[in-house]
């Protein structure tokens, strides 16, 4: 594993830890700054495209404020580094709690693509895109399904 790959995977794990711990300060550190010609972007499962650092961070604040419990187990992690850009893909195996006071839990899978850019402050998240994995009644992934 290269030094860059290890650094990216460390930042990626920090990204998911920030979500689990509802740590908006840490989330803010992880995301890149908007440039003059480029802006960070994020697509949460089922949401429209969000562009711009303030809009993206506002979405995470909303998610964190309305999530009582969430845990991510990442599988199928693959990292490709191309100069100052890196793409990390993974499967997010997610466990969440029901509403406060409700003892129920829900599980699901999301396929995620996280694009990182090298900055003066190290690798920062530039784009996150999550697509839900649909499952049939037996809990097996549907083959041939296209997600929007």
Tab-separated table of N, CA and C in Angstrom:
chain	number	residue	atom	x	y	z
A	1	UNK	N	0.856	-1.181	0.000
A	1	UNK	CA	0.000	0.000	0.000
A	1	UNK	C	0.898	1.240	0.000
A	2	UNK	N	0.618	2.174	-0.908
A	2	UNK	CA	1.418	3.390	-0.989
A	2	UNK	C	1.104	4.328	0.171
A	3	UNK	N	1.988	5.283	0.377
A	3	UNK	CA	1.777	6.286	1.425
A	3	UNK	C	0.503	7.070	1.148
A	4	UNK	N	0.274	7.455	-0.125
A	4	UNK	CA	-0.940	8.196	-0.476
A	4	UNK	C	-2.188	7.368	-0.213
A	5	UNK	N	-2.167	6.107	-0.616
A	5	UNK	CA	-3.332	5.241	-0.406
A	5	UNK	C	-3.650	5.125	1.080
A	6	UNK	N	-2.629	4.934	1.898
A	6	UNK	CA	-2.836	4.834	3.345
A	6	UNK	C	-3.415	6.139	3.903
A	7	UNK	N	-2.906	7.279	3.439
A	7	UNK	CA	-3.395	8.574	3.926
A	7	UNK	C	-4.854	8.789	3.521
A	8	UNK	N	-5.199	8.421	2.299
A	8	UNK	CA	-6.572	8.584	1.817
A	8	UNK	C	-7.521	7.685	2.606
A	9	UNK	N	-7.124	6.446	2.820
A	9	UNK	CA	-7.986	5.529	3.562
A	9	UNK	C	-8.149	5.967	5.011
A	10	UNK	N	-7.133	6.617	5.567
A	10	UNK	CA	-7.240	7.160	6.922
A	10	UNK	C	-8.243	8.318	6.959
A	11	UNK	N	-8.147	9.229	6.003
A	11	UNK	CA	-9.098	10.347	5.942
A	11	UNK	C	-10.503	9.817	5.689
A	12	UNK	N	-10.620	8.807	4.823
A	12	UNK	CA	-11.925	8.221	4.533
A	12	UNK	C	-12.558	7.635	5.803
A	13	UNK	N	-11.757	6.930	6.594
A	13	UNK	CA	-12.288	6.382	7.845
A	13	UNK	C	-12.698	7.508	8.793
A	14	UNK	N	-11.926	8.597	8.807
A	14	UNK	CA	-12.282	9.757	9.636
A	14	UNK	C	-13.610	10.361	9.195
A	15	UNK	N	-13.876	10.341	7.896
A	15	UNK	CA	-15.145	10.830	7.353
A	15	UNK	C	-16.312	10.049	7.945
A	16	UNK	N	-16.217	8.728	7.920
A	16	UNK	CA	-17.312	7.907	8.452
A	16	UNK	C	-17.394	7.985	9.975
A	17	UNK	N	-16.259	8.114	10.646
A	17	UNK	CA	-16.262	8.283	12.098
A	17	UNK	C	-16.936	9.604	12.477
A	18	UNK	N	-16.678	10.645	11.699
A	18	UNK	CA	-17.314	11.944	11.960
A	18	UNK	C	-18.833	11.827	11.863
A	19	UNK	N	-19.320	11.052	10.890
A	19	UNK	CA	-20.769	10.857	10.768
A	19	UNK	C	-21.289	10.103	11.993
A	20	UNK	N	-20.621	9.007	12.337
A	20	UNK	CA	-21.064	8.182	13.468
A	20	UNK	C	-21.094	8.966	14.771
A	21	UNK	N	-20.107	9.850	14.950
A	21	UNK	CA	-19.994	10.606	16.198
A	21	UNK	C	-20.674	11.972	16.132
A	22	UNK	N	-21.340	12.252	15.003
A	22	UNK	CA	-22.003	13.548	14.798
A	22	UNK	C	-21.047	14.702	15.090
A	23	UNK	N	-19.839	14.588	14.546
A	23	UNK	CA	-18.773	15.557	14.782
A	23	UNK	C	-18.667	16.488	13.570
A	24	UNK	N	-19.439	17.566	13.592
A	24	UNK	CA	-19.464	18.494	12.473
A	24	UNK	C	-18.133	19.235	12.327
A	25	UNK	N	-17.440	19.500	13.431
A	25	UNK	CA	-16.130	20.149	13.339
A	25	UNK	C	-15.157	19.274	12.552
A	26	UNK	N	-15.144	17.983	12.849
A	26	UNK	CA	-14.262	17.059	12.122
A	26	UNK	C	-14.698	16.956	10.661
A	27	UNK	N	-16.001	16.902	10.421
A	27	UNK	CA	-16.504	16.845	9.047
A	27	UNK	C	-16.044	18.067	8.269
A	28	UNK	N	-16.065	19.227	8.899
A	28	UNK	CA	-15.642	20.472	8.256
A	28	UNK	C	-14.167	20.406	7.863
A	29	UNK	N	-13.341	19.788	8.702
A	29	UNK	CA	-11.911	19.642	8.407
A	29	UNK	C	-11.665	18.709	7.225
A	30	UNK	N	-12.509	17.727	7.044
A	30	UNK	CA	-12.321	16.691	6.018
A	30	UNK	C	-12.636	17.202	4.619
A	31	UNK	N	-13.631	18.075	4.487
A	31	UNK	CA	-14.043	18.556	3.171
A	31	UNK	C	-13.093	19.626	2.649
A	32	UNK	N	-12.835	19.591	1.346
A	32	UNK	CA	-11.989	20.587	0.684
A	32	UNK	C	-12.701	21.934	0.658
A	33	UNK	N	-11.930	22.964	0.425
A	33	UNK	CA	-12.489	24.302	0.228
A	33	UNK	C	-12.963	24.411	-1.223
A	34	UNK	N	-13.981	25.231	-1.464
A	34	UNK	CA	-14.402	25.511	-2.834
A	34	UNK	C	-13.323	26.336	-3.522
A	35	UNK	N	-13.078	26.038	-4.787
A	35	UNK	CA	-12.154	26.831	-5.584
A	35	UNK	C	-12.913	27.857	-6.405
A	36	UNK	N	-12.187	28.650	-7.158
A	36	UNK	CA	-12.812	29.663	-8.005
A	36	UNK	C	-13.660	28.992	-9.084
A	37	UNK	N	-13.137	27.932	-9.692
A	37	UNK	CA	-13.851	27.268	-10.791
A	37	UNK	C	-14.426	25.913	-10.412
A	38	UNK	N	-14.173	25.455	-9.212
A	38	UNK	CA	-14.691	24.141	-8.821
A	38	UNK	C	-15.249	24.208	-7.408
A	39	UNK	N	-16.308	23.459	-7.199
A	39	UNK	CA	-16.938	23.400	-5.897
A	39	UNK	C	-17.046	21.946	-5.478
A	40	UNK	N	-17.009	21.724	-4.165
A	40	UNK	CA	-17.243	20.381	-3.669
A	40	UNK	C	-18.688	20.004	-3.982
A	41	UNK	N	-18.958	18.695	-4.009
A	41	UNK	CA	-20.325	18.247	-4.276
A	41	UNK	C	-20.619	16.983	-3.497
A	42	UNK	N	-21.905	16.732	-3.302
A	42	UNK	CA	-22.329	15.582	-2.520
A	42	UNK	C	-23.698	15.125	-3.001
A	43	UNK	N	-23.857	13.815	-3.132
A	43	UNK	CA	-25.159	13.232	-3.422
A	43	UNK	C	-25.435	12.184	-2.349
A	44	UNK	N	-26.356	12.499	-1.452
A	44	UNK	CA	-26.813	11.527	-0.468
A	44	UNK	C	-27.833	10.621	-1.154
A	45	UNK	N	-27.951	9.362	-0.729
A	45	UNK	CA	-28.944	8.473	-1.350
A	45	UNK	C	-30.342	9.102	-1.327
A	46	UNK	N	-30.943	9.230	-2.510
A	46	UNK	CA	-32.286	9.780	-2.611
A	46	UNK	C	-32.368	11.295	-2.648
A	47	UNK	N	-31.230	11.985	-2.552
A	47	UNK	CA	-31.222	13.442	-2.554
A	47	UNK	C	-30.790	13.956	-3.922
A	48	UNK	N	-31.069	15.207	-4.188
A	48	UNK	CA	-30.558	15.889	-5.371
A	48	UNK	C	-29.091	16.259	-5.133
A	49	UNK	N	-28.405	16.608	-6.193
A	49	UNK	CA	-27.007	17.024	-6.115
A	49	UNK	C	-26.881	18.292	-5.277
A	50	UNK	N	-25.946	18.263	-4.327
A	50	UNK	CA	-25.620	19.440	-3.526
A	50	UNK	C	-24.259	19.946	-3.985
A	51	UNK	N	-24.143	21.252	-4.226
A	51	UNK	CA	-22.857	21.813	-4.631
A	51	UNK	C	-22.494	22.977	-3.733
A	52	UNK	N	-21.211	23.112	-3.516
A	52	UNK	CA	-20.700	24.177	-2.665
A	52	UNK	C	-20.510	23.700	-1.239
A	53	UNK	N	-19.406	24.107	-0.668
A	53	UNK	CA	-19.022	23.665	0.675
A	53	UNK	C	-20.100	23.971	1.714
A	54	UNK	N	-20.666	25.172	1.696
A	54	UNK	CA	-21.654	25.521	2.732
A	54	UNK	C	-22.909	24.664	2.603
A	55	UNK	N	-23.369	24.408	1.370
A	55	UNK	CA	-24.560	23.585	1.178
A	55	UNK	C	-24.297	22.132	1.607
A	56	UNK	N	-23.110	21.613	1.262
A	56	UNK	CA	-22.756	20.245	1.628
A	56	UNK	C	-22.653	20.103	3.143
A	57	UNK	N	-21.957	21.030	3.785
A	57	UNK	CA	-21.812	20.941	5.241
A	57	UNK	C	-23.146	21.145	5.960
A	58	UNK	N	-24.009	21.971	5.410
A	58	UNK	CA	-25.342	22.156	5.988
A	58	UNK	C	-26.121	20.838	5.944
A	59	UNK	N	-25.952	20.078	4.845
A	59	UNK	CA	-26.650	18.789	4.739
A	59	UNK	C	-26.157	17.817	5.801
A	60	UNK	N	-24.848	17.807	6.047
A	60	UNK	CA	-24.319	16.909	7.081
A	60	UNK	C	-24.798	17.332	8.466
A	61	UNK	N	-24.877	18.632	8.707
A	61	UNK	CA	-25.398	19.105	9.999
A	61	UNK	C	-26.833	18.640	10.193
A	62	UNK	N	-27.642	18.702	9.144
A	62	UNK	CA	-29.031	18.257	9.203
A	62	UNK	C	-29.113	16.754	9.471
A	63	UNK	N	-28.308	15.988	8.756
A	63	UNK	CA	-28.290	14.529	8.958
A	63	UNK	C	-27.874	14.199	10.387
A	64	UNK	N	-26.805	14.821	10.857
A	64	UNK	CA	-26.301	14.534	12.204
A	64	UNK	C	-27.318	14.908	13.276
A	65	UNK	N	-28.011	16.018	13.084
A	65	UNK	CA	-28.991	16.472	14.079
A	65	UNK	C	-30.213	15.558	14.144
A	66	UNK	N	-30.465	14.816	13.074
A	66	UNK	CA	-31.669	13.988	13.006
A	66	UNK	C	-31.377	12.494	13.016
A	67	UNK	N	-30.166	12.124	13.383
A	67	UNK	CA	-29.782	10.713	13.435
A	67	UNK	C	-29.409	10.366	14.870
A	68	UNK	N	-30.186	9.477	15.485
A	68	UNK	CA	-29.904	9.111	16.874
A	68	UNK	C	-28.748	8.128	16.980
A	69	UNK	N	-28.595	7.257	15.973
A	69	UNK	CA	-27.506	6.285	15.977
A	69	UNK	C	-27.253	5.828	14.546
A	70	UNK	N	-25.980	5.770	14.181
A	70	UNK	CA	-25.606	5.217	12.876
A	70	UNK	C	-24.223	4.589	12.997
A	71	UNK	N	-24.067	3.453	12.338
A	71	UNK	CA	-22.775	2.756	12.332
A	71	UNK	C	-22.495	2.288	10.913
A	72	UNK	N	-21.263	2.479	10.464
A	72	UNK	CA	-20.839	2.056	9.132
A	72	UNK	C	-19.803	0.948	9.252
A	73	UNK	N	-19.993	-0.113	8.482
A	73	UNK	CA	-18.968	-1.123	8.283
A	73	UNK	C	-18.658	-1.083	6.792
A	74	UNK	N	-17.439	-0.673	6.457
A	74	UNK	CA	-17.062	-0.525	5.057
A	74	UNK	C	-16.480	-1.824	4.522
A	75	UNK	N	-16.941	-2.225	3.334
A	75	UNK	CA	-16.401	-3.401	2.660
A	75	UNK	C	-16.076	-3.024	1.220
A	76	UNK	N	-15.357	-3.892	0.560
A	76	UNK	CA	-15.005	-3.704	-0.850
A	76	UNK	C	-14.363	-2.346	-1.110
A	77	UNK	N	-13.451	-1.948	-0.224
A	77	UNK	CA	-12.774	-0.659	-0.359
A	77	UNK	C	-11.710	-0.772	-1.457
A	78	UNK	N	-11.757	0.158	-2.400
A	78	UNK	CA	-10.785	0.201	-3.487
A	78	UNK	C	-10.358	1.646	-3.691
A	79	UNK	N	-9.047	1.882	-3.709
A	79	UNK	CA	-8.516	3.235	-3.827
A	79	UNK	C	-7.601	3.332	-5.040
A	80	UNK	N	-7.834	4.351	-5.865
A	80	UNK	CA	-6.996	4.618	-7.022
A	80	UNK	C	-6.490	6.044	-6.911
A	81	UNK	N	-5.179	6.219	-7.000
A	81	UNK	CA	-4.562	7.537	-6.921
A	81	UNK	C	-4.047	7.917	-8.310
A	82	UNK	N	-4.468	9.080	-8.775
A	82	UNK	CA	-4.023	9.609	-10.065
A	82	UNK	C	-3.466	11.010	-9.829
A	83	UNK	N	-2.186	11.084	-9.507
A	83	UNK	CA	-1.573	12.378	-9.213
A	83	UNK	C	-2.130	12.968	-7.941
A	84	UNK	N	-2.786	14.128	-8.078
A	84	UNK	CA	-3.332	14.834	-6.914
A	84	UNK	C	-4.818	14.573	-6.706
A	85	UNK	N	-5.342	13.537	-7.385
A	85	UNK	CA	-6.740	13.153	-7.250
A	85	UNK	C	-6.794	11.667	-6.918
A	86	UNK	N	-7.704	11.296	-6.045
A	86	UNK	CA	-7.875	9.882	-5.685
A	86	UNK	C	-9.354	9.556	-5.633
A	87	UNK	N	-9.681	8.352	-6.082
A	87	UNK	CA	-11.058	7.872	-6.027
A	87	UNK	C	-11.091	6.648	-5.126
A	88	UNK	N	-11.927	6.697	-4.117
A	88	UNK	CA	-12.116	5.572	-3.214
A	88	UNK	C	-13.559	5.120	-3.361
A	89	UNK	N	-13.753	3.855	-3.707
A	89	UNK	CA	-15.097	3.290	-3.762
A	89	UNK	C	-15.227	2.268	-2.645
A	90	UNK	N	-16.438	2.120	-2.147
A	90	UNK	CA	-16.672	1.166	-1.071
A	90	UNK	C	-18.151	0.860	-0.964
A	91	UNK	N	-18.466	-0.169	-0.202
A	91	UNK	CA	-19.838	-0.465	0.162
A	91	UNK	C	-19.996	-0.066	1.622
A	92	UNK	N	-20.977	0.792	1.877
A	92	UNK	CA	-21.310	1.199	3.230
A	92	UNK	C	-22.395	0.251	3.737
A	93	UNK	N	-22.066	-0.586	4.684
A	93	UNK	CA	-23.053	-1.444	5.348
A	93	UNK	C	-23.490	-0.671	6.582
A	94	UNK	N	-24.740	-0.220	6.579
A	94	UNK	CA	-25.198	0.766	7.555
A	94	UNK	C	-26.223	0.173	8.508
A	95	UNK	N	-26.046	0.478	9.779
A	95	UNK	CA	-27.013	0.132	10.815
A	95	UNK	C	-27.455	1.442	11.457
A	96	UNK	N	-28.768	1.682	11.477
A	96	UNK	CA	-29.290	2.900	12.090
A	96	UNK	C	-30.387	2.556	13.084
A	97	UNK	N	-30.566	3.457	14.040
A	97	UNK	CA	-31.626	3.289	15.037
A	97	UNK	C	-32.875	4.015	14.572
A	98	UNK	N	-34.015	3.549	15.094
A	98	UNK	CA	-35.289	4.215	14.815
A	98	UNK	C	-35.355	5.541	15.541
A	99	UNK	N	-36.529	6.097	15.596
A	99	UNK	CA	-36.739	7.363	16.284
A	99	UNK	C	-36.348	7.240	17.753
A	100	UNK	N	-36.063	8.356	18.386
A	100	UNK	CA	-35.698	8.349	19.804
A	100	UNK	C	-36.812	7.695	20.613
A	101	UNK	N	-36.431	6.772	21.475
A	101	UNK	CA	-37.405	6.042	22.274
A	101	UNK	C	-37.882	4.769	21.608
A	102	UNK	N	-37.573	4.588	20.329
A	102	UNK	CA	-37.940	3.389	19.578
A	102	UNK	C	-36.738	2.444	19.601
A	103	UNK	N	-36.957	1.197	19.959
A	103	UNK	CA	-35.855	0.243	20.091
A	103	UNK	C	-35.531	-0.471	18.776
A	104	UNK	N	-36.131	-0.047	17.674
A	104	UNK	CA	-35.897	-0.735	16.404
A	104	UNK	C	-34.631	-0.237	15.711
A	105	UNK	N	-34.088	-1.111	14.866
A	105	UNK	CA	-32.919	-0.782	14.064
A	105	UNK	C	-33.223	-1.128	12.618
A	106	UNK	N	-32.538	-0.464	11.706
A	106	UNK	CA	-32.666	-0.758	10.281
A	106	UNK	C	-31.269	-0.912	9.702
A	107	UNK	N	-31.148	-1.795	8.715
A	107	UNK	CA	-29.865	-2.002	8.056
A	107	UNK	C	-30.031	-1.771	6.565
A	108	UNK	N	-28.974	-1.348	5.930
A	108	UNK	CA	-29.010	-1.133	4.489
A	108	UNK	C	-27.609	-1.051	3.933
A	109	UNK	N	-27.540	-1.021	2.614
A	109	UNK	CA	-26.257	-0.917	1.919
A	109	UNK	C	-26.298	0.259	0.965
A	110	UNK	N	-25.183	0.950	0.884
A	110	UNK	CA	-25.002	2.046	-0.052
A	110	UNK	C	-23.651	1.850	-0.713
A	111	UNK	N	-23.609	1.977	-2.038
A	111	UNK	CA	-22.337	1.980	-2.747
A	111	UNK	C	-21.897	3.434	-2.833
A	112	UNK	N	-20.681	3.715	-2.377
A	112	UNK	CA	-20.208	5.095	-2.324
A	112	UNK	C	-18.951	5.288	-3.150
A	113	UNK	N	-18.871	6.459	-3.749
A	113	UNK	CA	-17.659	6.919	-4.428
A	113	UNK	C	-17.243	8.208	-3.733
A	114	UNK	N	-16.021	8.228	-3.241
A	114	UNK	CA	-15.480	9.401	-2.570
A	114	UNK	C	-14.248	9.860	-3.337
A	115	UNK	N	-14.263	11.110	-3.798
A	115	UNK	CA	-13.142	11.665	-4.549
A	115	UNK	C	-12.395	12.621	-3.631
A	116	UNK	N	-11.100	12.390	-3.514
A	116	UNK	CA	-10.232	13.208	-2.672
A	116	UNK	C	-9.254	13.973	-3.542
A	117	UNK	N	-8.888	15.182	-3.092
A	117	UNK	CA	-7.854	15.958	-3.780
A	117	UNK	C	-6.744	16.288	-2.777
A	118	UNK	N	-5.528	16.336	-3.318
A	118	UNK	CA	-4.377	16.688	-2.481
A	118	UNK	C	-4.343	18.209	-2.342
A	119	UNK	N	-4.277	18.678	-1.111
A	119	UNK	CA	-4.206	20.115	-0.840
A	119	UNK	C	-2.953	20.380	-0.013
A	120	UNK	N	-2.697	21.660	0.254
A	120	UNK	CA	-1.568	22.023	1.117
A	120	UNK	C	-1.735	21.440	2.518
A	121	UNK	N	-2.982	21.140	2.905
A	121	UNK	CA	-3.285	20.580	4.225
A	121	UNK	C	-3.503	19.077	4.191
A	122	UNK	N	-3.092	18.421	3.099
A	122	UNK	CA	-3.272	16.977	2.980
A	122	UNK	C	-4.469	16.647	2.108
A	123	UNK	N	-4.853	15.385	2.098
A	123	UNK	CA	-5.963	14.919	1.278
A	123	UNK	C	-7.284	15.385	1.875
A	124	UNK	N	-8.154	15.962	1.023
A	124	UNK	CA	-9.453	16.451	1.463
A	124	UNK	C	-10.534	15.901	0.528
A	125	UNK	N	-11.710	15.698	1.090
A	125	UNK	CA	-12.843	15.172	0.331
A	125	UNK	C	-13.386	16.252	-0.598
A	126	UNK	N	-13.540	15.913	-1.867
A	126	UNK	CA	-14.025	16.856	-2.866
A	126	UNK	C	-15.414	16.474	-3.364
A	127	UNK	N	-15.706	15.163	-3.385
A	127	UNK	CA	-17.016	14.712	-3.861
A	127	UNK	C	-17.372	13.402	-3.180
A	128	UNK	N	-18.612	13.310	-2.714
A	128	UNK	CA	-19.152	12.073	-2.147
A	128	UNK	C	-20.441	11.775	-2.894
A	129	UNK	N	-20.584	10.523	-3.353
A	129	UNK	CA	-21.818	10.110	-4.023
A	129	UNK	C	-22.199	8.742	-3.491
A	130	UNK	N	-23.379	8.658	-2.907
A	130	UNK	CA	-23.877	7.400	-2.370
A	130	UNK	C	-25.132	6.952	-3.095
A	131	UNK	N	-25.150	5.690	-3.523
A	131	UNK	CA	-26.322	5.114	-4.192
A	131	UNK	C	-26.793	3.905	-3.408
A	132	UNK	N	-28.080	3.846	-3.074
A	132	UNK	CA	-28.576	2.698	-2.311
A	132	UNK	C	-28.519	1.422	-3.141
A	133	UNK	N	-28.266	0.308	-2.461
A	133	UNK	CA	-28.303	-1.003	-3.092
A	133	UNK	C	-29.667	-1.585	-2.783
A	134	UNK	N	-30.444	-1.833	-3.817
A	134	UNK	CA	-31.777	-2.391	-3.633
A	134	UNK	C	-31.668	-3.883	-3.378
A	135	UNK	N	-32.541	-4.406	-2.530
A	135	UNK	CA	-32.523	-5.824	-2.191
A	135	UNK	C	-33.896	-6.429	-2.430
A	136	UNK	N	-33.911	-7.721	-2.797
A	136	UNK	CA	-35.191	-8.414	-2.972
A	136	UNK	C	-35.668	-8.937	-1.614
A	137	UNK	N	-36.759	-9.693	-1.601
A	137	UNK	CA	-37.360	-10.164	-0.352
A	137	UNK	C	-36.424	-11.057	0.464
A	138	UNK	N	-35.524	-11.781	-0.209
A	138	UNK	CA	-34.595	-12.657	0.508
A	138	UNK	C	-33.361	-11.898	0.995
A	139	UNK	N	-33.321	-10.598	0.750
A	139	UNK	CA	-32.188	-9.806	1.206
A	139	UNK	C	-31.013	-9.849	0.245
A	140	UNK	N	-31.206	-10.424	-0.951
A	140	UNK	CA	-30.126	-10.476	-1.925
A	140	UNK	C	-30.208	-9.282	-2.840
A	141	UNK	N	-29.040	-8.814	-3.283
A	141	UNK	CA	-28.998	-7.665	-4.169
A	141	UNK	C	-29.642	-8.021	-5.506
A	142	UNK	N	-30.417	-7.073	-6.024
A	142	UNK	CA	-31.043	-7.242	-7.325
A	142	UNK	C	-29.970	-7.091	-8.394
A	143	UNK	N	-29.926	-7.994	-9.352
A	143	UNK	CA	-28.983	-7.895	-10.436
A	143	UNK	C	-29.642	-7.136	-11.579
A	144	UNK	N	-28.839	-6.316	-12.240
A	144	UNK	CA	-29.335	-5.594	-13.388
A	144	UNK	C	-30.137	-4.352	-13.050
A	145	UNK	N	-30.246	-4.008	-11.786
A	145	UNK	CA	-30.979	-2.813	-11.407
A	145	UNK	C	-30.134	-1.571	-11.700
A	146	UNK	N	-30.750	-0.559	-12.194
A	146	UNK	CA	-30.077	0.710	-12.419
A	146	UNK	C	-30.572	1.692	-11.367
A	147	UNK	N	-29.647	2.333	-10.693
A	147	UNK	CA	-30.029	3.334	-9.704
A	147	UNK	C	-29.816	4.707	-10.290
A	148	UNK	N	-30.734	5.590	-10.000
A	148	UNK	CA	-30.619	6.958	-10.488
A	148	UNK	C	-29.783	7.777	-9.543
